[in-house]
mmCIF file of C-alpha atoms in Angstrom:
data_model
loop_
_atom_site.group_PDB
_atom_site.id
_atom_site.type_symbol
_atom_site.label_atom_id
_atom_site.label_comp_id
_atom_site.label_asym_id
_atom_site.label_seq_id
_atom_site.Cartn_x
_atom_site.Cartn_y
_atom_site.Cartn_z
ATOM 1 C CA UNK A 211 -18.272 -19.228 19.496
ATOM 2 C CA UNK A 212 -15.338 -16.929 18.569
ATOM 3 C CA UNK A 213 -12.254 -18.271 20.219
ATOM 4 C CA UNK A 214 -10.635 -15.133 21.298
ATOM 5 C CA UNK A 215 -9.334 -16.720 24.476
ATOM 6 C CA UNK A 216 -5.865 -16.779 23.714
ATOM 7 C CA UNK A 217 -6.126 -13.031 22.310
ATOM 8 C CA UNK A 218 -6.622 -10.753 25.277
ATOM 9 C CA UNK A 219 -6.128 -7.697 23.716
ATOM 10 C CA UNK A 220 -8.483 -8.014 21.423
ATOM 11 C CA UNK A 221 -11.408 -9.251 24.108
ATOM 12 C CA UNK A 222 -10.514 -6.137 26.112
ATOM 13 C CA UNK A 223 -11.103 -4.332 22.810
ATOM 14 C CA UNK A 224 -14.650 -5.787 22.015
ATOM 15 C CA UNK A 225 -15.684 -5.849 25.970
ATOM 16 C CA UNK A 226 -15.036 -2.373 25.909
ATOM 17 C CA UNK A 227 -16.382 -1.577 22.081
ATOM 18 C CA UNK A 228 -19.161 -3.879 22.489
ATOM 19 C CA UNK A 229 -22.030 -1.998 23.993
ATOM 20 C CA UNK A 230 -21.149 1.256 22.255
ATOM 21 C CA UNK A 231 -21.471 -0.077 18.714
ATOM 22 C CA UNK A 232 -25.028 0.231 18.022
ATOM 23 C CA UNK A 233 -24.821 4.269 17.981
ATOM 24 C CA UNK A 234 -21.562 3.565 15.543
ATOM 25 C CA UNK A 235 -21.107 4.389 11.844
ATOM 26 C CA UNK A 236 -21.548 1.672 8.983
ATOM 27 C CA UNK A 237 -18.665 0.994 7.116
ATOM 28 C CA UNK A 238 -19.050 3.051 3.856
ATOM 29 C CA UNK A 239 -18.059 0.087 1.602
ATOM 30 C CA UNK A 240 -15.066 2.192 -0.232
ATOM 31 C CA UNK A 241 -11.683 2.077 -0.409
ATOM 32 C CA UNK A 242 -9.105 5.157 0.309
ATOM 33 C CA UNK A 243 -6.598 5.315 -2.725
ATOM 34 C CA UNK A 244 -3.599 7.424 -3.485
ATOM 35 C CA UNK A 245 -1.337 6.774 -6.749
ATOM 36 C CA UNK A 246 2.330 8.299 -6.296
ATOM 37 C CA UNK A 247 1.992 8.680 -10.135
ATOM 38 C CA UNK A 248 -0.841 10.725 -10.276
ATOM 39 C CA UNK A 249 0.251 12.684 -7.464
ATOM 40 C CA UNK A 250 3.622 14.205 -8.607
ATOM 41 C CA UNK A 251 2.174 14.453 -12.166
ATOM 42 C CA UNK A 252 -1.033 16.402 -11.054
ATOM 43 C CA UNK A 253 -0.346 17.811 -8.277
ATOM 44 C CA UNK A 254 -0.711 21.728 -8.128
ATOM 45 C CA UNK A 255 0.192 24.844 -6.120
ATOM 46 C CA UNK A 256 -2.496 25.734 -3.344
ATOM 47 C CA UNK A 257 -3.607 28.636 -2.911
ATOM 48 C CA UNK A 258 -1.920 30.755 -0.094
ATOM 49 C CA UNK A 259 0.885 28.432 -0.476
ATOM 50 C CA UNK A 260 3.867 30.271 1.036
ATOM 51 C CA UNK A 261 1.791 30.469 4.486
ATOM 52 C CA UNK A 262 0.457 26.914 4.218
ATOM 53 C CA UNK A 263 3.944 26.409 4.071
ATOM 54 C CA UNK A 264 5.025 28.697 6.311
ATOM 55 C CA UNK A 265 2.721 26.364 9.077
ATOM 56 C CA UNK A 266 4.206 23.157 7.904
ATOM 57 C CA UNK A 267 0.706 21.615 6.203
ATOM 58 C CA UNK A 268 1.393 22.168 2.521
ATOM 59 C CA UNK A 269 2.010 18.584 1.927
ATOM 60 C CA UNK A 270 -0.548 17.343 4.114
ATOM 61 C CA UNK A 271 -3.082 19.075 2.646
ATOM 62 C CA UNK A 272 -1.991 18.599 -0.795
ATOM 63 C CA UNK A 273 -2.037 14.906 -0.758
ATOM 64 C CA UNK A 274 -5.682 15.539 1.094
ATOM 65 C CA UNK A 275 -6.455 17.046 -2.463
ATOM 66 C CA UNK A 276 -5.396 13.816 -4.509
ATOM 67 C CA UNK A 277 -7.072 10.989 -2.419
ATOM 68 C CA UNK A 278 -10.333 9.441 -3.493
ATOM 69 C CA UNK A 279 -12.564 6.891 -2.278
ATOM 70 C CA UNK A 280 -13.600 3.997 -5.038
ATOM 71 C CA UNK A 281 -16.085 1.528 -4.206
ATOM 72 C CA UNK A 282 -15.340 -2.130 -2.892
ATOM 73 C CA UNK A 283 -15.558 -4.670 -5.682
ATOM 74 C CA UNK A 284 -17.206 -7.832 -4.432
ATOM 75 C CA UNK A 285 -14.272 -9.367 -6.881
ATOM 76 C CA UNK A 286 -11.563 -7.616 -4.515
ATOM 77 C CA UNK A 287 -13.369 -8.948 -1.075
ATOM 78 C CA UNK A 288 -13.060 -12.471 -2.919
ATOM 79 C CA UNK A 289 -9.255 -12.225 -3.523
ATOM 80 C CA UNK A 290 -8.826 -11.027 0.444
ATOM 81 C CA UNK A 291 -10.298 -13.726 1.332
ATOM 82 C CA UNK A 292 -8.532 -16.460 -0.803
ATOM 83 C CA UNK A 293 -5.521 -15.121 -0.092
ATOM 84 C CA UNK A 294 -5.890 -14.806 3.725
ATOM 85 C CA UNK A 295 -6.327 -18.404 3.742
ATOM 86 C CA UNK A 296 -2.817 -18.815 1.969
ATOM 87 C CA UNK A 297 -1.421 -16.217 4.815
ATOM 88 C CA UNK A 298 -3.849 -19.010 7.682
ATOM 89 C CA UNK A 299 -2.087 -21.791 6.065
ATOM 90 C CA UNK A 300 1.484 -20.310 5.953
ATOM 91 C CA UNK A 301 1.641 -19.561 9.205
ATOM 92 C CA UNK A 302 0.081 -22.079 10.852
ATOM 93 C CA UNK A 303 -1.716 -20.072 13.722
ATOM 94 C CA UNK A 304 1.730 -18.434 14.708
ATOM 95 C CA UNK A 305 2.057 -14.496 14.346
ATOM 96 C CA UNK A 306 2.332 -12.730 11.034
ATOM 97 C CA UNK A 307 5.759 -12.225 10.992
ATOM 98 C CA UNK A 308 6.140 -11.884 6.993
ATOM 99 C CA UNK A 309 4.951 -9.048 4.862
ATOM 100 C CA UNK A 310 5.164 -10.987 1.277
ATOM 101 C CA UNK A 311 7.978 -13.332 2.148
ATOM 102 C CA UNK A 312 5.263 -16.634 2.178
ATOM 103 C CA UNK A 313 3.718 -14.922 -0.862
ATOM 104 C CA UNK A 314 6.794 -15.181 -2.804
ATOM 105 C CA UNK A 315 7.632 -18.358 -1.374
ATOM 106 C CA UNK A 316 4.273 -20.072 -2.301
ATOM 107 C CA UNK A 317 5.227 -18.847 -6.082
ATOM 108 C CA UNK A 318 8.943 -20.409 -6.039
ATOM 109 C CA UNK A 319 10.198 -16.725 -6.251
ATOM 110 C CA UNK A 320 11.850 -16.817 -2.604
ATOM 111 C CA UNK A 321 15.254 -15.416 -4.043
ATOM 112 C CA UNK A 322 17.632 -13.210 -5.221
ATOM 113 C CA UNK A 323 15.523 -11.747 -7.507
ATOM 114 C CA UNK A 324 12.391 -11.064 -5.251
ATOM 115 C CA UNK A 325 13.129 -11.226 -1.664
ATOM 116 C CA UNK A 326 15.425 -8.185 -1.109
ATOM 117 C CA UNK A 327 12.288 -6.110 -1.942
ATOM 118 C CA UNK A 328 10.086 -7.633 0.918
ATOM 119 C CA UNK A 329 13.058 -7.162 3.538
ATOM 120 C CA UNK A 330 13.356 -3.525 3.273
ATOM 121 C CA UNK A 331 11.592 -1.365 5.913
ATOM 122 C CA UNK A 332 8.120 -1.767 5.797
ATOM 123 C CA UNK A 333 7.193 1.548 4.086
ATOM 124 C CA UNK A 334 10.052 1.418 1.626
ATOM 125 C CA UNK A 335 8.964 -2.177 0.614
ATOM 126 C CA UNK A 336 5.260 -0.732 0.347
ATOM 127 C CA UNK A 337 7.165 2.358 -2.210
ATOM 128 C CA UNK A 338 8.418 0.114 -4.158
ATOM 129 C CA UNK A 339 6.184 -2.097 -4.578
ATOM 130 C CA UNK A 340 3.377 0.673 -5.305
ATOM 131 C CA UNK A 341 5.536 1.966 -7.993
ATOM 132 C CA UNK A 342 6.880 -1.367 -9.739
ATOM 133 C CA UNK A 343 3.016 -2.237 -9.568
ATOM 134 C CA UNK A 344 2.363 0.912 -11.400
ATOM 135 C CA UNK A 345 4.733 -0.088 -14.095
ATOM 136 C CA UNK A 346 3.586 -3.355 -14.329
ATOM 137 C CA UNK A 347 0.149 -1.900 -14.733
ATOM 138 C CA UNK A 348 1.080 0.401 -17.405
ATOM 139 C CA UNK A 349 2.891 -1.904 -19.208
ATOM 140 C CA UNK A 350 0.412 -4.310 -19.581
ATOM 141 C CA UNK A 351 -2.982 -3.179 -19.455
ATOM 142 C CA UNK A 352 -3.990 -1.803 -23.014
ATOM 143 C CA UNK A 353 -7.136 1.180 -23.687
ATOM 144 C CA UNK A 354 -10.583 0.298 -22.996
ATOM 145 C CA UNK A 355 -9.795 -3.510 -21.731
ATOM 146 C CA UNK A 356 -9.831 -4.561 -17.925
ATOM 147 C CA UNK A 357 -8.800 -7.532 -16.707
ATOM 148 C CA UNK A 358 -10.189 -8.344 -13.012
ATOM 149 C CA UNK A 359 -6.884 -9.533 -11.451
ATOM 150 C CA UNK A 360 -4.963 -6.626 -12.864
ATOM 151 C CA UNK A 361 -7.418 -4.128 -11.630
ATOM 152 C CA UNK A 362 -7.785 -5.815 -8.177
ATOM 153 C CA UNK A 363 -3.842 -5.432 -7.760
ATOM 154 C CA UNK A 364 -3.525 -2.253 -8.801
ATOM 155 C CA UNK A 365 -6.645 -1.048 -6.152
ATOM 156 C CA UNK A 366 -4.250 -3.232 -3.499
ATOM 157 C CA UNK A 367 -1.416 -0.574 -4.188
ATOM 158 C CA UNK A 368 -3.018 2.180 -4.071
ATOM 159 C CA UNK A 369 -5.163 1.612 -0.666
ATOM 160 C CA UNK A 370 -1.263 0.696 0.651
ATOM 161 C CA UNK A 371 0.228 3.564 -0.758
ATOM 162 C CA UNK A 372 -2.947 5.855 0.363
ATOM 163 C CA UNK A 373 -2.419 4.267 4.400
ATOM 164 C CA UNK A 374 1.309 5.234 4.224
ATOM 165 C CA UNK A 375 0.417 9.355 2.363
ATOM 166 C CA UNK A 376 -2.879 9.354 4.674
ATOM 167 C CA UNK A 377 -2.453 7.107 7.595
ATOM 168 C CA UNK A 378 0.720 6.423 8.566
ATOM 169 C CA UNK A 379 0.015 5.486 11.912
ATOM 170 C CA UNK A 380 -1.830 2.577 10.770
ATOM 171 C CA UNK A 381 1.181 0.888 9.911
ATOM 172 C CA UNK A 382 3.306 1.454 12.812
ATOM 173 C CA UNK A 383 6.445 3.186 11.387
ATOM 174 C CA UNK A 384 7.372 6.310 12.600
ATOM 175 C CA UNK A 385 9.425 6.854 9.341
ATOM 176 C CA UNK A 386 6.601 7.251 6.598
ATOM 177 C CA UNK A 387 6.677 10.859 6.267
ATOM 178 C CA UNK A 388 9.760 10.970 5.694
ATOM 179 C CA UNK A 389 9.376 8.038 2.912
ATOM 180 C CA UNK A 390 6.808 9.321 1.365
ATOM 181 C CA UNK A 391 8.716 12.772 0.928
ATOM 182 C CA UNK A 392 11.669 11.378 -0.095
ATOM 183 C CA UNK A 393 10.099 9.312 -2.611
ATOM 184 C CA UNK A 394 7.729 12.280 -4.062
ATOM 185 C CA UNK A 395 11.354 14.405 -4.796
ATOM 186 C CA UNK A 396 13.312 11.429 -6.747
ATOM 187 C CA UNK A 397 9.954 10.862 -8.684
ATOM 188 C CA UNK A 398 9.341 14.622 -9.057
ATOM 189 C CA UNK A 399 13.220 14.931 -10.259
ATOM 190 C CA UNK A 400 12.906 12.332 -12.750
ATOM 191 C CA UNK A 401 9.804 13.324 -14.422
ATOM 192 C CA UNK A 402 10.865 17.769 -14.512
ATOM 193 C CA UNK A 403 14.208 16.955 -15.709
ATOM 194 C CA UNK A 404 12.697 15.303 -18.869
ATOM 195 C CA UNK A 405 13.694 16.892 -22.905
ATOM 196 C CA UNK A 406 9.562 16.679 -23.317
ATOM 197 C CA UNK A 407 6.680 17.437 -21.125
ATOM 198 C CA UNK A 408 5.441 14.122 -19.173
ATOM 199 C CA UNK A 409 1.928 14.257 -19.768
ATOM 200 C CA UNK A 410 0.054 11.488 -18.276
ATOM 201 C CA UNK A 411 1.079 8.021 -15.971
ATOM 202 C CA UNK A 412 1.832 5.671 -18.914
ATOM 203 C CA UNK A 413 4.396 8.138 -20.184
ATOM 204 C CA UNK A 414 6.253 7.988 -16.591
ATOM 205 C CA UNK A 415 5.974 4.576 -16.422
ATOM 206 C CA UNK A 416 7.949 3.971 -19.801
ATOM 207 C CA UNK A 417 10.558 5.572 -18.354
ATOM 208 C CA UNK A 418 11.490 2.539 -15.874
ATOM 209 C CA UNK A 419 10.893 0.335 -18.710
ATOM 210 C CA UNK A 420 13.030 2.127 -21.614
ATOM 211 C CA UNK A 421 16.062 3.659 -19.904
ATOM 212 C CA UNK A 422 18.403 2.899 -16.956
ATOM 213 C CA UNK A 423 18.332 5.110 -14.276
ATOM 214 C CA UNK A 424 21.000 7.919 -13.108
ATOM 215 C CA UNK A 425 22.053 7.167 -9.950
ATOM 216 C CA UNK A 426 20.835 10.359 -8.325
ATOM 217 C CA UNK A 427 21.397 10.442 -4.772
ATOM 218 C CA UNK A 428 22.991 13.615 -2.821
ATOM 219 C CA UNK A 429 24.526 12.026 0.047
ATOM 220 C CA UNK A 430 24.070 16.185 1.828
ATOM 221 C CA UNK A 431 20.636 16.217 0.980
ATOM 222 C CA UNK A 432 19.871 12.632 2.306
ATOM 223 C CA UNK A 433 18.031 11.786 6.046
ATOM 224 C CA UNK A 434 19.556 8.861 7.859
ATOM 225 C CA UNK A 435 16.752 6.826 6.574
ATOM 226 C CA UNK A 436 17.185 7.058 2.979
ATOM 227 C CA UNK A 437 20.919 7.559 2.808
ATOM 228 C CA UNK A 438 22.210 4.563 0.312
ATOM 229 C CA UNK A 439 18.644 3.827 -0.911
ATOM 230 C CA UNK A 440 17.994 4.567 -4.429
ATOM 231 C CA UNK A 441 13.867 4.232 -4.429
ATOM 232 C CA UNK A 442 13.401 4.536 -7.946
ATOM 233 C CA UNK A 443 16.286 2.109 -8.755
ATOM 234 C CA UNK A 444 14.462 -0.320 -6.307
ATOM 235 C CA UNK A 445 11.266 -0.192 -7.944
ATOM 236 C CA UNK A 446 12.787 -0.135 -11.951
ATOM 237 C CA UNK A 447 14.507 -3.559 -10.576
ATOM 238 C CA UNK A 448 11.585 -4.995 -8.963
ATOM 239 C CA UNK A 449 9.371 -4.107 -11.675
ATOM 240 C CA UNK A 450 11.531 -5.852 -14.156
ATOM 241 C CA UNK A 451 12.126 -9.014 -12.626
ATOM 242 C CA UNK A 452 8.088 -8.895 -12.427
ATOM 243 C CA UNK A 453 7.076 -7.859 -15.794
ATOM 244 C CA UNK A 454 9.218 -11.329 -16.575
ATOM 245 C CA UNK A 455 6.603 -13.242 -14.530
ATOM 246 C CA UNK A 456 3.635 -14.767 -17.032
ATOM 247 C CA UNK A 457 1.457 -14.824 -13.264
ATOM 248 C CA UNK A 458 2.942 -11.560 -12.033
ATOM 249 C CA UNK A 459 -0.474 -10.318 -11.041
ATOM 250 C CA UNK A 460 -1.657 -13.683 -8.698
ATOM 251 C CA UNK A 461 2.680 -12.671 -7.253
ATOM 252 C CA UNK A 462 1.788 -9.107 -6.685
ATOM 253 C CA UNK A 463 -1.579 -9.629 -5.082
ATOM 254 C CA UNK A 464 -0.560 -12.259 -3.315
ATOM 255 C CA UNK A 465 2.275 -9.888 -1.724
ATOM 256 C CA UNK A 466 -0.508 -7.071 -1.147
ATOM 257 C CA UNK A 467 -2.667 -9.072 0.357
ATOM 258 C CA UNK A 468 0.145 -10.067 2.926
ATOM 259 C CA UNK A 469 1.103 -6.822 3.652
ATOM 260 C CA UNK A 470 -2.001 -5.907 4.673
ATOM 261 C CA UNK A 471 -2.430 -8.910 7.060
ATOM 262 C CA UNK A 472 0.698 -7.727 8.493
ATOM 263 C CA UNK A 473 -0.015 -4.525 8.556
ATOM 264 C CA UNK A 474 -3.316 -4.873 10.085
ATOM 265 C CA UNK A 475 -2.001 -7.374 12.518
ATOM 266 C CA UNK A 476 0.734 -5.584 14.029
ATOM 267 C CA UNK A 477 -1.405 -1.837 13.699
ATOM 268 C CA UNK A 478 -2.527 -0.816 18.137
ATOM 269 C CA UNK A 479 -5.691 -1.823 19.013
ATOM 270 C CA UNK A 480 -6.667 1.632 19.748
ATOM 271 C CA UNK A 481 -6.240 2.941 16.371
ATOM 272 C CA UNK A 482 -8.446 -0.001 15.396
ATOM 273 C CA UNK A 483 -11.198 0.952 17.957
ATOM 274 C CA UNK A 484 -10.879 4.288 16.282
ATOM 275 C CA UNK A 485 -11.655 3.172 13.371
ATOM 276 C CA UNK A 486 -14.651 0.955 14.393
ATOM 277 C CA UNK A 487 -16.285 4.033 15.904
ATOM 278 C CA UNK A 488 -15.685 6.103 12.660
ATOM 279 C CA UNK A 489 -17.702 2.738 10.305
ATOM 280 C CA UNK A 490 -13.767 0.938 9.900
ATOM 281 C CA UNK A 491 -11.919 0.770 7.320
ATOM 282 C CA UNK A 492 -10.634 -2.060 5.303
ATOM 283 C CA UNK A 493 -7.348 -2.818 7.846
ATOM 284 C CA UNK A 494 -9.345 -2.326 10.372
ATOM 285 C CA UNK A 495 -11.593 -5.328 8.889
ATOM 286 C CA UNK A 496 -8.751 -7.340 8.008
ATOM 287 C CA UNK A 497 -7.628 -7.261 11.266
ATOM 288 C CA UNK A 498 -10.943 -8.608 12.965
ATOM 289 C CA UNK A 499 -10.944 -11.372 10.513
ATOM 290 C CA UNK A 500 -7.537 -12.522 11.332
ATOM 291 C CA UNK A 501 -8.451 -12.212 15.103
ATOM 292 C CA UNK A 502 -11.555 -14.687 14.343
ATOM 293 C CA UNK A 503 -11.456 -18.006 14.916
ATOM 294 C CA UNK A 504 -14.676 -18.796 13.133
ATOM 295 C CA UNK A 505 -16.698 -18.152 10.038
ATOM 296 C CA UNK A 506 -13.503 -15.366 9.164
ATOM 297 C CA UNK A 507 -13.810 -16.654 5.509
ATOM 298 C CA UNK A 508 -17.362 -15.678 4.991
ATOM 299 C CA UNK A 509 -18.138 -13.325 1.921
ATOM 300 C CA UNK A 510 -21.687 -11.476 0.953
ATOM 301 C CA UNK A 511 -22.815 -8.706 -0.215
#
């Protein structure tokens, strides 16, 4: 029997979702994705622009335009699994406080070097790890080779970077937006300001691997919330100190998958219901595992 005593929320949830869910939507088996990379290197006027504009949904629907939806690897449920385990036994039934702090800890990297990146706010920790990720990525994975692990990371980043462009609310910050903004201008600064045409992701990648970074910022132009963060600085450190790991990937999943338990566990119960009724999504899922008591670590097709 699912223990969900202890968890009232959630019963009130599934009393209340319970008898409706027959009539509900089946979960489509994909996962949302959005690349930061691919979005300030493809990205392209719309049409009607300057009254898109003009009613404030330019952005929104231009990052509508560069999502897609990839199918779920059985490989990726695996490493969700494993790795929710690690987040069981780290915190030892008590709430899930950290958001890649075990991770890191669990892989002896609990310092200097590493944990200022998991203490930022929660979206700009989820920036910069979605672009050092990207570098690592880039830096790494070589033309018609894949490497499960790698791959599995990288779809990690991108379904946390597409929940902060596409569904912000999901992870309970009220400040995405205006991360996600910020971040699109530095990146869209650095790669327009270049002697030669960036052409493709591995290109803009090589940049945080090849030169130092200008220190940019525009203290007039800056919000309260990114005033004295330099994003791309962030992420060209992290990225670094990672691309020094030999098991950077099992580090940066590992982090991922923690964010998303934390994520998923600290998201309102009513924008999971929402999500039930709609098929669910993978936080959504995430979420209902971590509220199980039982049988959570099952895996099938």
């Amino acid at each position: 029997m699912m223990k969900h005593h202890n968890k009232p929320g959630v019963m009130k949830c599934l009393r209340a979702l319970g008898p409706k869910s027959s009539n509900w939507k089946r979960w489509s088996n994909s996962l949302g994705q959005f690349n930061l990379f691919s979005f300030c290197l493809h990205d392209e006027q719309l049409k009607l622009s300057r009254i898109i504009k003009f009613r404030g949904i330019d952005m929104e629907l231009r990052k509508n335009r560069n999502r897609i939806r990839v199918d779920f690897p059985k490989e990726l449920k695996e490493l969700i699994v494993h790795e929710m385990k690690e987040v069981d036994t780290m915190r030892d039934s008590k709430p899930i406080t950290q958001r890649g702090q075990w991770a890191l800890e669990r892989y002896g990297c609990l310092n200097s070097e590493f944990k200022w990146s998991v203490k930022r706010d929660f979206d700009k920790s989820i920036t910069i790890w979605h672009i050092a990720t990207e570098i690592c990525y880039r830096s790494e994975v070589q033309p018609h080779t894949t490497n499960s692990q790698i791959e599995m990371a990288k779809l990690l980043s991108n379904y946390m970077m597409y929940l902060l462009a596409m569904r912000p609310h999901m992870l309970c910050t009220t400040t995405a937006n205006i991360i996600f903004q910020h971040t699109y201008i530095k990146l869209m600064m650095l790669l327009r300001t270049r002697p030669a045409i960036i052409k493709d992701e591995g290109e803009a990648c090589r940049i945080f691997t090849m030169e130092e970074l200008p220190n940019d910022s525009d203290l007039n132009k800056e919000t309260m919330v990114t005033s004295n963060w330099h994003v791309l600085q962030d992420a060209q450190r992290l990225a670094r100190s990672l691309i020094s790991k030999e098991n950077k990937w099992h580090i940066i999943s590992s982090v991922w998958v923690e964010m998303l338990c934390y994520a998923a566990n600290n998201c309102s119960i009513d924008y999971h219901a929402e999500q039930l009724r709609r098929g669910g999504g993978l936080i959504t899922h995430v979420w209902l595992l971590l509220a199980h008591k039982t049988n959570k670590f099952y895996t099938s097709d």
